[in-house]
CSV table of C-alpha atoms in Angstrom, one decimal:
chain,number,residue,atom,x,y,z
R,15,UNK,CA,12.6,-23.7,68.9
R,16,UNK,CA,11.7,-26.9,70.9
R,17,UNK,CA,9.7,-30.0,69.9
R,18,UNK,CA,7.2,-32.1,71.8
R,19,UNK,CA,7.9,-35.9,71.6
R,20,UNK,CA,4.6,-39.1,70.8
R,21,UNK,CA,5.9,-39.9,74.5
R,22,UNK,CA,4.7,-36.1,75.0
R,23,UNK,CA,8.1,-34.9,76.6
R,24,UNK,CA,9.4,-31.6,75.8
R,25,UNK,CA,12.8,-30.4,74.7
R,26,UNK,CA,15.1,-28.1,75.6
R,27,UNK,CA,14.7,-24.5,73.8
R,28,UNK,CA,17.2,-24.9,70.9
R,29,UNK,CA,18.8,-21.5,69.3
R,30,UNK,CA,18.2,-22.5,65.9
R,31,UNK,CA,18.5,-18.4,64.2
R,32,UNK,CA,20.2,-16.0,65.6
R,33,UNK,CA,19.5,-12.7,63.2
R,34,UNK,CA,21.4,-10.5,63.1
R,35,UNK,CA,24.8,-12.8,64.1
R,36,UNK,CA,25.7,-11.3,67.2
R,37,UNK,CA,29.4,-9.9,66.5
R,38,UNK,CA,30.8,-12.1,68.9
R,39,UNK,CA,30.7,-16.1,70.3
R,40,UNK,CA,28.0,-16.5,72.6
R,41,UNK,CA,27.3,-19.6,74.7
R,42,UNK,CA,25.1,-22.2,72.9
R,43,UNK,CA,22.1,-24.4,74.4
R,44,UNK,CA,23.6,-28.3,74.4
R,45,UNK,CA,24.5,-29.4,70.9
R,46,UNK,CA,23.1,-32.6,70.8
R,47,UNK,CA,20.5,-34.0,73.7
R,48,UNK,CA,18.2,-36.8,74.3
R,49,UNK,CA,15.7,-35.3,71.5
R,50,UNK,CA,17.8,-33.8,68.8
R,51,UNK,CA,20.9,-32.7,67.6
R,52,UNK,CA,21.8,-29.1,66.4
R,53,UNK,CA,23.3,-28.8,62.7
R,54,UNK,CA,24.3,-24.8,62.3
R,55,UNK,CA,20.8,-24.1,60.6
R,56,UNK,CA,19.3,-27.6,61.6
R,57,UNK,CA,17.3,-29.9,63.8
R,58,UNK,CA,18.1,-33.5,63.4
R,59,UNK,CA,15.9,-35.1,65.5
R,60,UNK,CA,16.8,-38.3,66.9
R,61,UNK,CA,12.9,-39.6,67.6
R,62,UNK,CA,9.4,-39.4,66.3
R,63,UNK,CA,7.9,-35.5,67.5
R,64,UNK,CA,4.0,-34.3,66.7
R,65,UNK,CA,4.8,-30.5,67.3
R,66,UNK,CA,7.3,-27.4,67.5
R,67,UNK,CA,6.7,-24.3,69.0
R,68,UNK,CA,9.0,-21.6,68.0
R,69,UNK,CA,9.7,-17.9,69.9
R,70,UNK,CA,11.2,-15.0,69.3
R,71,UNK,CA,13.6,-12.9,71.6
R,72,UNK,CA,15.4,-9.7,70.2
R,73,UNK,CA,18.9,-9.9,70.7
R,74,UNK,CA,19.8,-6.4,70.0
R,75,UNK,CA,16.5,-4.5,71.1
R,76,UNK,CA,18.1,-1.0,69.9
R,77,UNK,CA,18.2,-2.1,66.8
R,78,UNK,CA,14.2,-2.8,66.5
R,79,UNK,CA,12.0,-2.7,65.0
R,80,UNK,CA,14.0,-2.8,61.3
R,81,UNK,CA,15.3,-6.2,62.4
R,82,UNK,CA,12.2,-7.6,63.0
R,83,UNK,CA,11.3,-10.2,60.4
R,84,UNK,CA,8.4,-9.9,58.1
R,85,UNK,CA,7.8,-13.4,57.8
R,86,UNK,CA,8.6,-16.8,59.0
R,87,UNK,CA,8.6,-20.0,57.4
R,88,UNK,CA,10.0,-23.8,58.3
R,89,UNK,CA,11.3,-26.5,56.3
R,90,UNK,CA,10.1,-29.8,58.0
R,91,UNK,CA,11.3,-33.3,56.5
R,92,UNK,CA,10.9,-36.8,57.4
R,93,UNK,CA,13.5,-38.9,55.9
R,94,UNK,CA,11.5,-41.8,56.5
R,95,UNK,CA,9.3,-41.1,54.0
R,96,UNK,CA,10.9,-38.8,51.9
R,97,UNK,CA,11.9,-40.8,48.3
R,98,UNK,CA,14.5,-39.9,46.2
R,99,UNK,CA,14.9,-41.3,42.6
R,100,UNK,CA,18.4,-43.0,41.7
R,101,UNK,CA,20.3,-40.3,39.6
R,102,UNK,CA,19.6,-42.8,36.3
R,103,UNK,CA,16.0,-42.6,36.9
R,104,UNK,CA,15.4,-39.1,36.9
R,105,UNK,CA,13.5,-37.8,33.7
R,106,UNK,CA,15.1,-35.0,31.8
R,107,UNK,CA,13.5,-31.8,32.3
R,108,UNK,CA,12.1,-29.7,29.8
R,109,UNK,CA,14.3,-27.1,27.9
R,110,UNK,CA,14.4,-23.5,29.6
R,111,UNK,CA,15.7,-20.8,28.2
R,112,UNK,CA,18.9,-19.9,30.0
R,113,UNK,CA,18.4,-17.0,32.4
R,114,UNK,CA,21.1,-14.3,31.5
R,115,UNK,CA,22.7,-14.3,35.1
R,116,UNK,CA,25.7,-12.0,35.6
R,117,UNK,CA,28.9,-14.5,36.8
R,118,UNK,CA,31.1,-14.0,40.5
R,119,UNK,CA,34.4,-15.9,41.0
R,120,UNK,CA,34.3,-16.5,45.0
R,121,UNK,CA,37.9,-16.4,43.9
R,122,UNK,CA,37.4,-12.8,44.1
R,123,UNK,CA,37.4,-12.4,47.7
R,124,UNK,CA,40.0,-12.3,50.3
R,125,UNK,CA,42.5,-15.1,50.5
R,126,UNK,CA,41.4,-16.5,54.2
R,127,UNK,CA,37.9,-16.7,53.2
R,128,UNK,CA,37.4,-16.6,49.5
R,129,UNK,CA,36.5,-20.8,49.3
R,130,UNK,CA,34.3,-20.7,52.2
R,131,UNK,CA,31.4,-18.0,50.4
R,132,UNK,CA,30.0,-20.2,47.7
R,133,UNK,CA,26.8,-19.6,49.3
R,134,UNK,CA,27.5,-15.1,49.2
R,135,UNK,CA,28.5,-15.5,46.1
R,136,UNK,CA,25.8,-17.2,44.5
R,137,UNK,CA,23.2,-15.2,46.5
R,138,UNK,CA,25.2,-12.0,45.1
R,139,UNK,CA,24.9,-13.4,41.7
R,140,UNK,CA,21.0,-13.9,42.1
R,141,UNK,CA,20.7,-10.7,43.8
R,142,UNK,CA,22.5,-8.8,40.4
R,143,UNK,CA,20.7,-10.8,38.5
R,144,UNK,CA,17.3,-8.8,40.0
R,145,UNK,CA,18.9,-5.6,39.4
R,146,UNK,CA,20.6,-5.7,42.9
R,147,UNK,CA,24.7,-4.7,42.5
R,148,UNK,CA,25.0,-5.7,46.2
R,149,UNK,CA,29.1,-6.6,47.1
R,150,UNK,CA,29.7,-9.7,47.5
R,151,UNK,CA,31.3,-9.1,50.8
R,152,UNK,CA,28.9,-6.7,51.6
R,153,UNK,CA,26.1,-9.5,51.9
R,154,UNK,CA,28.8,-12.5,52.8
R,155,UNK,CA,29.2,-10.4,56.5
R,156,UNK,CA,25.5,-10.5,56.7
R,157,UNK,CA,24.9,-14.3,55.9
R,158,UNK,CA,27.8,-14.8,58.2
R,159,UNK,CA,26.9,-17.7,61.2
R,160,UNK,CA,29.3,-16.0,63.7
R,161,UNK,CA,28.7,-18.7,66.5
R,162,UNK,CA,29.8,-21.4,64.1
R,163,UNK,CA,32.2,-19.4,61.7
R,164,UNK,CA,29.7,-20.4,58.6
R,165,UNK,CA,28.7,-18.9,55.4
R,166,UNK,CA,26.7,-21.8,54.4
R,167,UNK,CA,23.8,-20.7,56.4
R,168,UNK,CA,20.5,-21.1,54.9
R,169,UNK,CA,18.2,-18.8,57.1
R,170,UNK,CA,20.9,-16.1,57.5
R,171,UNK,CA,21.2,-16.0,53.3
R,172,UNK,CA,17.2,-15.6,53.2
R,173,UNK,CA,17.0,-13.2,55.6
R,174,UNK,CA,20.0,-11.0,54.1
R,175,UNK,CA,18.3,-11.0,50.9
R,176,UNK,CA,15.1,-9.6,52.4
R,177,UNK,CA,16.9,-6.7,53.4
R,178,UNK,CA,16.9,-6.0,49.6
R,179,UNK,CA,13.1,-5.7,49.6
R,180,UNK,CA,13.4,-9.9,48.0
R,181,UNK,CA,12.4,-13.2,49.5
R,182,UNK,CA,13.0,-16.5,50.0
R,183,UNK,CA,12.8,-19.9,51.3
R,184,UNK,CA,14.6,-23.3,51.7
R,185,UNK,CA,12.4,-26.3,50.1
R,186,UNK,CA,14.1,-30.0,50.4
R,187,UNK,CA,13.3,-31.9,47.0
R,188,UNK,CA,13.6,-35.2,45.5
R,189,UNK,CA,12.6,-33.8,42.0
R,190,UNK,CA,13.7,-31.1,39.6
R,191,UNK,CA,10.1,-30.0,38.5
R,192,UNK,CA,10.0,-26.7,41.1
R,193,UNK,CA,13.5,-25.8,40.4
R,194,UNK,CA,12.5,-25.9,36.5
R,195,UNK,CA,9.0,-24.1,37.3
R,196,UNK,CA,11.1,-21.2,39.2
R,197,UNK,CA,13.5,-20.6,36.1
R,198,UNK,CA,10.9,-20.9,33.5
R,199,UNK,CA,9.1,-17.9,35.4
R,200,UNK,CA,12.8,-15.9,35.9
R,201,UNK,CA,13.8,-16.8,39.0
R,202,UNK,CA,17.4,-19.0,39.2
R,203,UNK,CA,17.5,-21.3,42.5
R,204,UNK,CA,20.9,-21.9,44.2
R,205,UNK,CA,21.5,-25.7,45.0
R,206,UNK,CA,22.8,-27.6,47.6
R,207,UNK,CA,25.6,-30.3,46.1
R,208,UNK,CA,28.1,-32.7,47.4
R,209,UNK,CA,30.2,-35.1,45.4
R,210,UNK,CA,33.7,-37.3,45.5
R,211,UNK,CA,35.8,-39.2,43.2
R,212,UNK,CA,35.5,-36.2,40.1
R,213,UNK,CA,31.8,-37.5,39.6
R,214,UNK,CA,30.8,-34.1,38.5
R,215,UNK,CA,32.8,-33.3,35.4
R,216,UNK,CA,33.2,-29.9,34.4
R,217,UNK,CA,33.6,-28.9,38.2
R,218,UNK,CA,36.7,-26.9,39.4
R,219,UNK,CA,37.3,-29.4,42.4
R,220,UNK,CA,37.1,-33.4,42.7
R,221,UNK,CA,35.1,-33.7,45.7
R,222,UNK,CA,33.6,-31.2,48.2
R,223,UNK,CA,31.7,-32.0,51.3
R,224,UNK,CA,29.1,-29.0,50.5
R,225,UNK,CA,28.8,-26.5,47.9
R,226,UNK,CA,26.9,-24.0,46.6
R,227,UNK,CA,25.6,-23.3,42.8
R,228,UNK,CA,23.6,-21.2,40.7
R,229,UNK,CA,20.4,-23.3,38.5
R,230,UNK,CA,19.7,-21.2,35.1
R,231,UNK,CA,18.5,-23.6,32.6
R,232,UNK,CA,18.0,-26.6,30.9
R,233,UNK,CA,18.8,-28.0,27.6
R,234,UNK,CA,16.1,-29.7,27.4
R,235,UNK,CA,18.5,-33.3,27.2
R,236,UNK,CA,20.7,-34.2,29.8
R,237,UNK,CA,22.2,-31.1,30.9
R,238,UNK,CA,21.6,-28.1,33.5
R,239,UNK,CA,23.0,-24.7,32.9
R,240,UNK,CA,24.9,-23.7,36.6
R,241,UNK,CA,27.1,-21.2,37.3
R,242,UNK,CA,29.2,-22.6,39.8
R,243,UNK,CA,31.1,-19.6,42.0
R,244,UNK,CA,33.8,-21.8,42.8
R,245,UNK,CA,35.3,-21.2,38.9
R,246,UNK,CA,37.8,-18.6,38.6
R,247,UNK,CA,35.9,-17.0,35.1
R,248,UNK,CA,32.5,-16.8,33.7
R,249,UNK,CA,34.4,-18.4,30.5
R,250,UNK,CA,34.3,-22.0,32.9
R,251,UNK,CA,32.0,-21.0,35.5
R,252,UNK,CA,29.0,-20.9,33.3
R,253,UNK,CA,28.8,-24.6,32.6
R,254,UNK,CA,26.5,-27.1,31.8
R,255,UNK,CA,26.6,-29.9,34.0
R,256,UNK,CA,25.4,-33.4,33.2
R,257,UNK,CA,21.6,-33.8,34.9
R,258,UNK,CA,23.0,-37.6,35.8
R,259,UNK,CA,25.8,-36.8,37.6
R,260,UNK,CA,24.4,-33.1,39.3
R,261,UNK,CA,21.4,-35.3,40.5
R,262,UNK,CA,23.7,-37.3,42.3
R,263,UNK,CA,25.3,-34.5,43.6
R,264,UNK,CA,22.3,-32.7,44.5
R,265,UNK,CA,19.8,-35.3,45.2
R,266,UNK,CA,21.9,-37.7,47.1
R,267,UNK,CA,23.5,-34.7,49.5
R,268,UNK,CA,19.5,-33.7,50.4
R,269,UNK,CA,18.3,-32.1,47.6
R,270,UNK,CA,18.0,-29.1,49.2
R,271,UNK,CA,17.6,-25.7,47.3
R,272,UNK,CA,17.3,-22.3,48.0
R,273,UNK,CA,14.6,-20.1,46.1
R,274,UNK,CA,15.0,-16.2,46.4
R,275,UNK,CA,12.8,-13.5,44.4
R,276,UNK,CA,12.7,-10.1,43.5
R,277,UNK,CA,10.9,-7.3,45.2
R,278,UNK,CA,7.3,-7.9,44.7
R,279,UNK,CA,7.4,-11.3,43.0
R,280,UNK,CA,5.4,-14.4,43.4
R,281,UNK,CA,6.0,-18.6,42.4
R,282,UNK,CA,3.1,-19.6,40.3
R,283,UNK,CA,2.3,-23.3,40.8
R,284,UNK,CA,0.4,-25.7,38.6
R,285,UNK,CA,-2.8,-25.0,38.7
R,286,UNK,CA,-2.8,-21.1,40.0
């Protein structure tokens, strides 16, 4: 992908997916440049840009034409304008029934990588959820950022759940209604959190710079129902987190959130 500056300048092409991860390190564009800077799965551009213009070049051309995607989408944000509320401010959302997700430990996995799939494992969860028994590491090697040594890799989690006839998309939020919409209709979301200090009690850690959870209700009050991989049991990982404190978490690291469906499925929005 590469952007197109007000001043009308062009950037370098910047290797923002690379699907599948080649199996081994291969060299990057620049990192970070005049225009932007490169984030694993992200753009952050450093000035004002009025277009993108996006290609694609098959890395593995033996391997076409299964690997050829279906679909695209993009996730564009400017944090100028983007608002979010202050965690005391956000209304409670309505009560939804708790979805009846089946629970994964990422404690389950192999010693030298077992705290660094939050983002399989909750995928895996969502995936079983739809009928879909897929191994956790099964789909953690496919979501796998290889140039970066990543799991957290948004693009590379959508596209692996395609390959399950599913899909998917990234949405950045500063409100809980499409998260609530997407459960009331069946569909958990997988959240985006960060928090420090034990702020988020009920968690299995006191702070994490990035972590990955499961969205599959709401009480209706001040709670959320998560299921938060990082427990070691579905007796503590099914947990309901305080909406206060989790919209800190969630809201104030981006509010990013992840929405995959089933085979077939569609979002209805207000109003369809």
């Amino acid at each position: 992908m590469r952007v197109r500056t007000v001043a009308g300048k062009i950037s370098q092409w910047y290797p923002l997916v690379r699907w599948p991860s080649p199996p081994e390190t291969v060299p990057d564009a620049e990192e970070e440049d005049e225009y932007g800077r490169m984030a694993t799965d992200t753009i952050m551009l450093h000035q004002p840009t009025t277009a993108f213009q996006y290609g694609l070049t098959p890395l593995f051309p033996d391997q076409l034409p299964a690997d050829v995607p279906s679909g695209l989408s993009f996730l564009l944000t400017d944090t100028a304008t983007l608002v979010y509320p202050a965690p005391g401010d956000v209304p409670p959302p309505p009560r939804v029934t708790p979805l009846p997700v089946p629970y994964r430990s990422q404690a389950d996995n192999p010693p030298d990588i077992r705290w660094r799939v939050c983002l399989p494992t909750a995928a895996a969860m969502v995936l079983h959820h739809y009928g879909q028994e897929v191994p956790t590491l099964v789909l953690a090697d496919r979501i796998l950022d290889r140039i970066h040594g990543r799991y957290g890799h948004w693009a590379h989690a959508v596209a692996a759940v395609s390959e399950y006839g599913g899909t998917g998309w990234v949405a950045r939020l500063n409100s809980w209604d499409p998260i609530v919409r997407s459960v009331q209709q069946g569909y958990p979301v997988l959240i985006s959190i960060a928090f420090s200090n034990g702020s988020l009690h009920g968690a299995p850690m006191t702070s994490t710079a990035g972590h990955f959870l499961v969205v599959a209700g709401f009480d209706g009050g001040n709670r959320v129902l998560c299921l938060d991989p990082a427990h070691r049991n579905a007796a503590t990982g099914v947990v309901w987190y305080d909406i206060y404190e989790l919209s800190d978490a969630w809201l104030g690291h981006g509010g990013t959130a992840l929405f995959l469906l089933p085979p077939g499925a569609t979002l209805t929005e207000p109003g369809d």
